[in-house]
CSV table of C-alpha atoms and ligand atoms in Angstrom, one decimal:
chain,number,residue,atom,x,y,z
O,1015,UNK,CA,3.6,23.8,-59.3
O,1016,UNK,CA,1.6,20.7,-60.5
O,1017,UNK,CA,0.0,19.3,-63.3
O,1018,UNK,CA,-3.4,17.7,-63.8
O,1019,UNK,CA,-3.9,14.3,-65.8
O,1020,UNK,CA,-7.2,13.5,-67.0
O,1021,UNK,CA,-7.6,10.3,-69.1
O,1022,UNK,CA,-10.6,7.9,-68.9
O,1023,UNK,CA,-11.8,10.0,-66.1
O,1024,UNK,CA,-8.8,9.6,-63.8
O,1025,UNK,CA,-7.2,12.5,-62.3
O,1026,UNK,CA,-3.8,12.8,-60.8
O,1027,UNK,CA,-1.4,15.5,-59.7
O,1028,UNK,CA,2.4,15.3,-61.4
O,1029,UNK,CA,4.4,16.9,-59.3
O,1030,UNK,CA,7.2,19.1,-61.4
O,1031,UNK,CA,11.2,19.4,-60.2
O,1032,UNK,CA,11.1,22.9,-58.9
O,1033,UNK,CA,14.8,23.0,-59.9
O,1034,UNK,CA,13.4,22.9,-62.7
O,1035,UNK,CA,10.9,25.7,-63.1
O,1036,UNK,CA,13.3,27.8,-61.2
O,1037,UNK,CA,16.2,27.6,-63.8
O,1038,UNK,CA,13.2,27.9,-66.5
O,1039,UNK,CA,11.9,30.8,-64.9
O,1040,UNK,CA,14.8,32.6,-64.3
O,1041,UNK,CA,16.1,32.2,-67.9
O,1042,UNK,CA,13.1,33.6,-69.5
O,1043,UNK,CA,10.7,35.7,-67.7
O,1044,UNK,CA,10.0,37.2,-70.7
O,1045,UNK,CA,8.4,40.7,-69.1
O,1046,UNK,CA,11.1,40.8,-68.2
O,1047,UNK,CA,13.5,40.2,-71.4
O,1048,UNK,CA,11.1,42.0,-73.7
O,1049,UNK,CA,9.6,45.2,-73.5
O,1050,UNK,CA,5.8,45.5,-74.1
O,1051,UNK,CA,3.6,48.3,-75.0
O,1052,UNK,CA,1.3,49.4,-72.0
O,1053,UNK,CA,-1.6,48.6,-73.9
O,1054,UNK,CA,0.2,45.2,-74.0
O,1055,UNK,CA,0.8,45.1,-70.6
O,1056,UNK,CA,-2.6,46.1,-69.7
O,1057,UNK,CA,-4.2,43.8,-71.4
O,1058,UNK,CA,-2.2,40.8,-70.3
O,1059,UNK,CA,-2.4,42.3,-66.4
O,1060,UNK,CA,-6.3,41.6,-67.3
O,1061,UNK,CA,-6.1,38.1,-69.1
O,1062,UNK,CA,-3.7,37.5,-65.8
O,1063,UNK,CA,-6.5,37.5,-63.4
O,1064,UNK,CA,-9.2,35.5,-65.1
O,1065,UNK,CA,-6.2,32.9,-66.1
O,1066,UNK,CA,-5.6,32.9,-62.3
O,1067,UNK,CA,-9.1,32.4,-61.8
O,1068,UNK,CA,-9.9,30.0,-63.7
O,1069,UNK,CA,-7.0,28.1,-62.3
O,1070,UNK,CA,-7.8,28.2,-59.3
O,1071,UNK,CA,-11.4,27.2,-59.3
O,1072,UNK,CA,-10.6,24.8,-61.5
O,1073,UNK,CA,-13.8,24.3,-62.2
O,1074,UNK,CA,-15.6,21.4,-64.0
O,1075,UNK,CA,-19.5,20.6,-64.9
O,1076,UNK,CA,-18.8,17.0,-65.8
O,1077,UNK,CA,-17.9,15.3,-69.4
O,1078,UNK,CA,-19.2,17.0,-72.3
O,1079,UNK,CA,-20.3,14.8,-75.1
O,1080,UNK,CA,-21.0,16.5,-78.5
O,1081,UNK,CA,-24.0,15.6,-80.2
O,1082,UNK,CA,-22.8,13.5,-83.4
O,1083,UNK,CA,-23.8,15.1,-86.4
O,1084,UNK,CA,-24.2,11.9,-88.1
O,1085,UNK,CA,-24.3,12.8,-91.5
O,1086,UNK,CA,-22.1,16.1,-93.4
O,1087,UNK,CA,-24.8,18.2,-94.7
O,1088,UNK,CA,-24.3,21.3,-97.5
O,1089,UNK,CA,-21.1,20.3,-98.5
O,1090,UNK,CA,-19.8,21.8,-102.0
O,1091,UNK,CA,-19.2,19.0,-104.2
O,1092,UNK,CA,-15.2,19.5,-104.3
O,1093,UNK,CA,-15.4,19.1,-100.2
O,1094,UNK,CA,-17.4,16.1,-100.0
O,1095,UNK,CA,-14.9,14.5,-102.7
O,1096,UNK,CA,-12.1,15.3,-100.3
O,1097,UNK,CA,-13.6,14.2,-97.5
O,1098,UNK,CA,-15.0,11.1,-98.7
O,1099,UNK,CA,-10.9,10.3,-100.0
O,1100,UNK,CA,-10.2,10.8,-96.5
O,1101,UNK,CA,-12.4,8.5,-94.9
O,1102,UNK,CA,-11.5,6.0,-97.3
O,1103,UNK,CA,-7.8,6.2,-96.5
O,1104,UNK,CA,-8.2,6.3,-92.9
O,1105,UNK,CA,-11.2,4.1,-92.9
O,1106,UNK,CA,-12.9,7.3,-90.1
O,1107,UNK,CA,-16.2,8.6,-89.8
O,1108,UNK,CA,-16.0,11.9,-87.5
O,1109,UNK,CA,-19.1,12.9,-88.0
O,1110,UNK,CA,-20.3,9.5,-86.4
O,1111,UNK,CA,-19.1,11.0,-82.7
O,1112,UNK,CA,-18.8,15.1,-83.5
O,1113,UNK,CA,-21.3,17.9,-84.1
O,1114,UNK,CA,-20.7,19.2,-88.4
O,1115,UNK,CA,-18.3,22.1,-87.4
O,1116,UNK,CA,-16.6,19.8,-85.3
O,1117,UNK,CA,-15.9,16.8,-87.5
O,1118,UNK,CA,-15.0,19.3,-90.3
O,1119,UNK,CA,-12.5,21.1,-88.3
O,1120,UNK,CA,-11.0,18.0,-87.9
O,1121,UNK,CA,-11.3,16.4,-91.4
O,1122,UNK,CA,-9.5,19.9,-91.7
O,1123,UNK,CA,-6.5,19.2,-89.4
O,1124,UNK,CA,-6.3,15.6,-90.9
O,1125,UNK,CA,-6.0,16.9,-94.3
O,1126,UNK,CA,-3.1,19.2,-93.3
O,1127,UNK,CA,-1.3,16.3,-91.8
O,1128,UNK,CA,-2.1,14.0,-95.6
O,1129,UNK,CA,-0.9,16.8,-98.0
O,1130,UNK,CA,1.8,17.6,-96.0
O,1131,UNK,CA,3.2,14.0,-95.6
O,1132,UNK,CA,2.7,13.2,-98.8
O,1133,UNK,CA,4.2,16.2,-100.5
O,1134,UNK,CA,7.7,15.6,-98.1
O,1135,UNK,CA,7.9,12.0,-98.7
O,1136,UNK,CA,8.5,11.2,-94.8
O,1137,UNK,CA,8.1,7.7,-93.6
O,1138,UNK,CA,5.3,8.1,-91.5
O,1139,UNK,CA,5.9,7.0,-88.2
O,1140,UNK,CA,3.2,4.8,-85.9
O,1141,UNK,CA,2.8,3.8,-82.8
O,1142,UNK,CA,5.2,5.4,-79.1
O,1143,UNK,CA,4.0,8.6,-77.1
O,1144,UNK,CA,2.8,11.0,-79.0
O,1145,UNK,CA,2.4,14.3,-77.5
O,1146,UNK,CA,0.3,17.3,-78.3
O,1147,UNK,CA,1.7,21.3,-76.9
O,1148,UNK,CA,-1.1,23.6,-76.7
O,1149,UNK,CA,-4.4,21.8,-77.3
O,1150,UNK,CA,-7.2,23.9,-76.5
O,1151,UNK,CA,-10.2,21.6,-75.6
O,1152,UNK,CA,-8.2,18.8,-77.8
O,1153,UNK,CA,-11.3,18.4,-79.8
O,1154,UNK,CA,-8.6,17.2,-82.7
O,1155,UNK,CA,-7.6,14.1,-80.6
O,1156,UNK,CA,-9.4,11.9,-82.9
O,1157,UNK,CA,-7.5,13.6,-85.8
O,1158,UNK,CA,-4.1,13.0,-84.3
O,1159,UNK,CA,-4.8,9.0,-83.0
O,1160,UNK,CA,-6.1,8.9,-86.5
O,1161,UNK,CA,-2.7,9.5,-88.1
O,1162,UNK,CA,-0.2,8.8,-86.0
O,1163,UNK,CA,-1.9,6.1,-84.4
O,1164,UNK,CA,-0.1,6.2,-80.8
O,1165,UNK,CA,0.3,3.9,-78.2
O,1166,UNK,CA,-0.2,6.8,-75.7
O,1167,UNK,CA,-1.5,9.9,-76.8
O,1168,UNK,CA,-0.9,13.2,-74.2
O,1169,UNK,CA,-2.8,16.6,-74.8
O,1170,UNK,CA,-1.2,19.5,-72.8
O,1171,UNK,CA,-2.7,22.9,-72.6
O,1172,UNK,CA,-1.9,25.3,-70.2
O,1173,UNK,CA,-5.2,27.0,-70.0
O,1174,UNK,CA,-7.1,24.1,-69.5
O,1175,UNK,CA,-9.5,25.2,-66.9
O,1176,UNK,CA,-11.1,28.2,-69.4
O,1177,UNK,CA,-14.7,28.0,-69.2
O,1178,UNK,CA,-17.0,28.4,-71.7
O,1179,UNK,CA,-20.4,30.1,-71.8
O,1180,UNK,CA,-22.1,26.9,-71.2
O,1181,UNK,CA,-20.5,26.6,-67.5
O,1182,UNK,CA,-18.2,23.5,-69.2
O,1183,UNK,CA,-14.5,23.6,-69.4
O,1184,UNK,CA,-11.7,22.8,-71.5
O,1185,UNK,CA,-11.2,20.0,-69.9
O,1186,UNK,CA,-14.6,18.8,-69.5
O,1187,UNK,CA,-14.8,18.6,-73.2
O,1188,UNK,CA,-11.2,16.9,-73.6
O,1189,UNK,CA,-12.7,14.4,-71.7
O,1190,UNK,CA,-15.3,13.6,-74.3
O,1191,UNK,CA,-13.0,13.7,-77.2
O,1192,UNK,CA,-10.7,11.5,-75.3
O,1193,UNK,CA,-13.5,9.3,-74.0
O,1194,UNK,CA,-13.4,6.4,-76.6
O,1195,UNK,CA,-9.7,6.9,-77.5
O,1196,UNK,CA,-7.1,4.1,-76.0
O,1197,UNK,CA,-4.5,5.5,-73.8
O,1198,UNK,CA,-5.3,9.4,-74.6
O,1199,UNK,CA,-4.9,12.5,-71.5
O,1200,UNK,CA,-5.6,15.5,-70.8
O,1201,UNK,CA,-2.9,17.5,-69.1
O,1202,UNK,CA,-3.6,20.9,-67.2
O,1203,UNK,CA,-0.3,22.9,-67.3
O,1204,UNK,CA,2.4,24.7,-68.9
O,1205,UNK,CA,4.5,22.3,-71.3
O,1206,UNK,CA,8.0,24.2,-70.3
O,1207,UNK,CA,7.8,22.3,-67.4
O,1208,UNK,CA,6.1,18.7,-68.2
O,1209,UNK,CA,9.4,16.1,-68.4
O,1210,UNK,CA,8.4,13.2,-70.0
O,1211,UNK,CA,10.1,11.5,-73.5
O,1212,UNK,CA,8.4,11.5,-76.3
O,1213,UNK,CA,8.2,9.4,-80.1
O,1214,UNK,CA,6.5,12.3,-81.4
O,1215,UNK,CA,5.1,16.4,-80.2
O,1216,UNK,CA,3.3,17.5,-82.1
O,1217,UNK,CA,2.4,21.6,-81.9
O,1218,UNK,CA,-0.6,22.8,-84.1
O,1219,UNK,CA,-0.2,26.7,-84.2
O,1220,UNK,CA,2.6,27.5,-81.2
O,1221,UNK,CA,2.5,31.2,-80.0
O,1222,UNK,CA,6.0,32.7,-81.7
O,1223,UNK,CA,5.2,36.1,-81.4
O,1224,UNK,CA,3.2,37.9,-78.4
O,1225,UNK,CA,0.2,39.5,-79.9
O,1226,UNK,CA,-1.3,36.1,-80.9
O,1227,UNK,CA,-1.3,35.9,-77.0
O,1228,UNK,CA,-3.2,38.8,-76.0
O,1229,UNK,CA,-6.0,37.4,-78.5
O,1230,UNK,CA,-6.0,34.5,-76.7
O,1231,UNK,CA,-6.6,36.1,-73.7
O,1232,UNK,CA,-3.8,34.5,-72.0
O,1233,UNK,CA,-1.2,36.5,-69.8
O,1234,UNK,CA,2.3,37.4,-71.4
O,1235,UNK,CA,4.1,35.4,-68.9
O,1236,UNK,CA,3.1,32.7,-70.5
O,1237,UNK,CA,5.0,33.4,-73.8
O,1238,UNK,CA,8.5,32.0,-73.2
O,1239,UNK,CA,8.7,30.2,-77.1
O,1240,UNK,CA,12.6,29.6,-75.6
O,1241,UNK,CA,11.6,27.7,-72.6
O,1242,UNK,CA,9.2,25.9,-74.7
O,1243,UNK,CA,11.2,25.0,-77.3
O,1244,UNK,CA,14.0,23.7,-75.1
O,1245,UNK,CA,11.6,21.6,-73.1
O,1246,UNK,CA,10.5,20.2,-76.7
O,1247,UNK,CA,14.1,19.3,-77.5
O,1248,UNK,CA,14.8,17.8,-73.9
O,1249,UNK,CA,11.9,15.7,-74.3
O,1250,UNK,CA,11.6,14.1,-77.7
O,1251,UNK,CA,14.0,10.9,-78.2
O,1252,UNK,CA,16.8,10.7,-79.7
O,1253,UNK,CA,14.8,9.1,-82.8
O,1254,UNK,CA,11.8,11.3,-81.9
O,1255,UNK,CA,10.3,13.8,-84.2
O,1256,UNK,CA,8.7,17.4,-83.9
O,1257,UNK,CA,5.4,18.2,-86.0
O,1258,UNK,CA,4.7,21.9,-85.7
O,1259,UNK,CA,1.9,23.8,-87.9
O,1260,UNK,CA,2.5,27.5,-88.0
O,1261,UNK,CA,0.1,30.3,-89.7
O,1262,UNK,CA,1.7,31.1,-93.0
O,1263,UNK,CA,4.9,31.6,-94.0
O,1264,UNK,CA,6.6,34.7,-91.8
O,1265,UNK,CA,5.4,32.5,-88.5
O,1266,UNK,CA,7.3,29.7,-89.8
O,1267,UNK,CA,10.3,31.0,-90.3
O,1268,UNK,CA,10.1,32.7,-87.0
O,1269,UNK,CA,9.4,29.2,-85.4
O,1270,UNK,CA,12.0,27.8,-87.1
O,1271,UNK,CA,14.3,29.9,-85.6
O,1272,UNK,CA,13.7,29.0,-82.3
O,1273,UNK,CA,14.3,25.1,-83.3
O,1274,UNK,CA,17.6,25.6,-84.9
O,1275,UNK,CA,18.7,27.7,-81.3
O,1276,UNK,CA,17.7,24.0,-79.4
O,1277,UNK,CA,19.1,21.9,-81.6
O,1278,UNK,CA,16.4,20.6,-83.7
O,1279,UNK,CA,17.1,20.2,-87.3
O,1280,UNK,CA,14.7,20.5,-90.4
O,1281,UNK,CA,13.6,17.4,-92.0
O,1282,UNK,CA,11.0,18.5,-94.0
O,1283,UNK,CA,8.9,21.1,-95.0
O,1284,UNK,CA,5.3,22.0,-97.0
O,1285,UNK,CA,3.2,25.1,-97.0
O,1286,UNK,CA,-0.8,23.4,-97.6
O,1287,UNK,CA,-1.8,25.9,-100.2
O,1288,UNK,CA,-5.1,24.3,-100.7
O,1289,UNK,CA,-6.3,23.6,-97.3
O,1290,UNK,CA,-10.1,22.1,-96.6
O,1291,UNK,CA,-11.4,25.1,-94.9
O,1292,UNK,CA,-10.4,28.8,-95.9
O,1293,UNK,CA,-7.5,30.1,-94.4
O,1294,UNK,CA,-3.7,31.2,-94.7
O,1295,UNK,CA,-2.2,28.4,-95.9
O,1296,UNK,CA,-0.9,26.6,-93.3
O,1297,UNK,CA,2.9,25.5,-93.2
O,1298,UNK,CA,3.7,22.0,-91.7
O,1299,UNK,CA,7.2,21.2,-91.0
O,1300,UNK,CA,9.0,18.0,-89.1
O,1301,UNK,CA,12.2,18.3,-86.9
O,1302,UNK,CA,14.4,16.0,-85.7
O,1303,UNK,CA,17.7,16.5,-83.2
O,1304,UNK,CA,20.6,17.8,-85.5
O,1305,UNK,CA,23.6,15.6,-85.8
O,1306,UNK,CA,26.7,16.3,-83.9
L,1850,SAM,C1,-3.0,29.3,-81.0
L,1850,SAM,S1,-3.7,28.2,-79.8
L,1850,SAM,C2,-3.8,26.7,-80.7
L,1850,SAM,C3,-4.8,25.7,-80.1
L,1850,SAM,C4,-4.8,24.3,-80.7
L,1850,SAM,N1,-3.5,23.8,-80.9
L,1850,SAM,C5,-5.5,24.4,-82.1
L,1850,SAM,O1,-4.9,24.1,-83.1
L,1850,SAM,O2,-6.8,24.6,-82.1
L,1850,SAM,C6,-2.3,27.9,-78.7
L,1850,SAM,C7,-2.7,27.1,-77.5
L,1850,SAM,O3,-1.5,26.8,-76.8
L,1850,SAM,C8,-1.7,26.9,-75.4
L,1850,SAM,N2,-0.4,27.2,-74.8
L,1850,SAM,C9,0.4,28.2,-74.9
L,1850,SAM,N3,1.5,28.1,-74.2
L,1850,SAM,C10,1.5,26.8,-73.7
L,1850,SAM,C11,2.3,26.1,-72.8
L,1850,SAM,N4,3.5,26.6,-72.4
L,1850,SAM,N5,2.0,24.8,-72.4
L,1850,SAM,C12,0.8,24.3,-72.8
L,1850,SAM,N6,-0.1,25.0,-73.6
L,1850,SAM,C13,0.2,26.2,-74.0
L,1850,SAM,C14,-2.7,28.1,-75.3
L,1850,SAM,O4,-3.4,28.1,-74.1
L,1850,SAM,C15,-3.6,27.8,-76.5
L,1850,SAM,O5,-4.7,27.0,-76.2
């Protein structure tokens, strides 16, 4: 198995330690540790094709470059005041490089990653490898250079080959969101097995249950949250910390689960109950290894 690395246009293949995968895959094939529904299985024998698909052709059209919106139009009065405190504080102007739904999406994320902070009185931390689990099309790069701001900032998303109706990838457009970022990639592969240290991972919406899957269209033999998890703790430094986002309360506490059973330790904790855009409030909490 290997990994593709896009950053500033360059690609390169990581090879991972098949001793590695082996023991990973071996301790947690998860079809076969948990048993499905068949409309379950079904539907994740049909995701499985077009995820093998698209990994094979690994297909690409090129960078795609959002059109900048420029300027944040029909905003209610209580969202431009939030947004404007935002750009103040982090001196950013999304809109300047992303379509509206875009930069609002991620004046969204940003937000999460303010209140949350604030309301746990964490030191924030700057600078090291920060690195992202599950990043879609990372079009929240900006957001998390924003914050944190890294010396090396990693995306890593499993599906990254998906393509979208437009014949571009996920990839093609984490290209463009990483274009004018210093020292950000784009990973293609599966996180259980990516071995690299980290200051920070950070993990906006992990899959802790299996039906979130399936509505991803993804395969469920790509839900190991164990194998994850581990690789999380195995990676981050001893100083390192874990920022994960989960989807309300009951997600959480399952997520928080599997931290405790790799050694990770709560630091700190906030539900957002006021987030930007509508949703369930989102819950952001910060783990560290647990002292022996
Ligand atoms: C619920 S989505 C969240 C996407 C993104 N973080 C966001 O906030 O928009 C979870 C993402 O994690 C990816 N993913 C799931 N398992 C993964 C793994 N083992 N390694 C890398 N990416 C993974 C999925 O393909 C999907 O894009």
């Amino acid at each position: 198995m290997s990994i593709s690395v896009v950053g500033h246009n360059a690609v390169v293949e990581q090879p991972v330690n098949p001793q590695d995968r082996a023991r990973s895959l071996s301790a947690m094939s998860p079809e076969r540790a948990t048993s499905y529904s068949i409309r379950q299985r079904l539907a994740s024998r049909y995701h499985a094709f077009w995820f093998r698909l698209g990994q094979g052709l690994a297909w690409s059209r090129g960078i795609y470059r959002e059109r900048a919106s420029g300027q944040l139009d029909q905003l209610s009065g209580v969202v431009r005041e939030r947004i404007e405190r935002l750009q103040q504080r982090f001196d950013v102007r999304f809109e300047e490089s992303a379509r509206q739904l875009t930069a609002l999406k991620q004046y969204d994320y940003l937000d999460i990653l303010e209140q949350a902070w604030s309301g746990m009185r964490l030191p924030r931390s700057r600078g090291g490898v920060v690195q992202d689990i599950g990043s879609s099309n990372f079009w929240y790069a900006p957001v998390l250079h924003t914050f944190f701001r890294p010396a090396e900032l990693l995306g890593i998303e499993v599906e990254g080959h998906r393509i979208y109706l437009n014949g571009y990838s996920r990839l093609d457009y984490a290209q463009g969101y990483i274009h004018s970022l210093p020292n950000a990639q784009f990973i293609v592969g599966d996180y259980a097995y990516y071995e690299r240290p980290a200051d920070i991972v950070t993990a906006w919406y992990p899959f802790v249950t299996p039906d979130p899957v399936l509505a991803w269209r993804l395969p469920l033999s790509l839900f190991t949250p164990h194998a994850l998890f581990s690789r999380i703790a195995r990676n981050l430094q001893p100083h390192g910390r874990f920022v994960m986002i989960n989807q309300g309360r009951n997600e959480a506490t399952i997520a928080a689960s599997l931290c405790r059973k790799v050694g990770l330790a709560r630091q700190g904790s906030c539900e957002v109950t006021t987030p930007l855009r509508p949703r369930r409030p989102p819950v952001l909490s910060v783990w560290g290894h647990a002292q022996r």
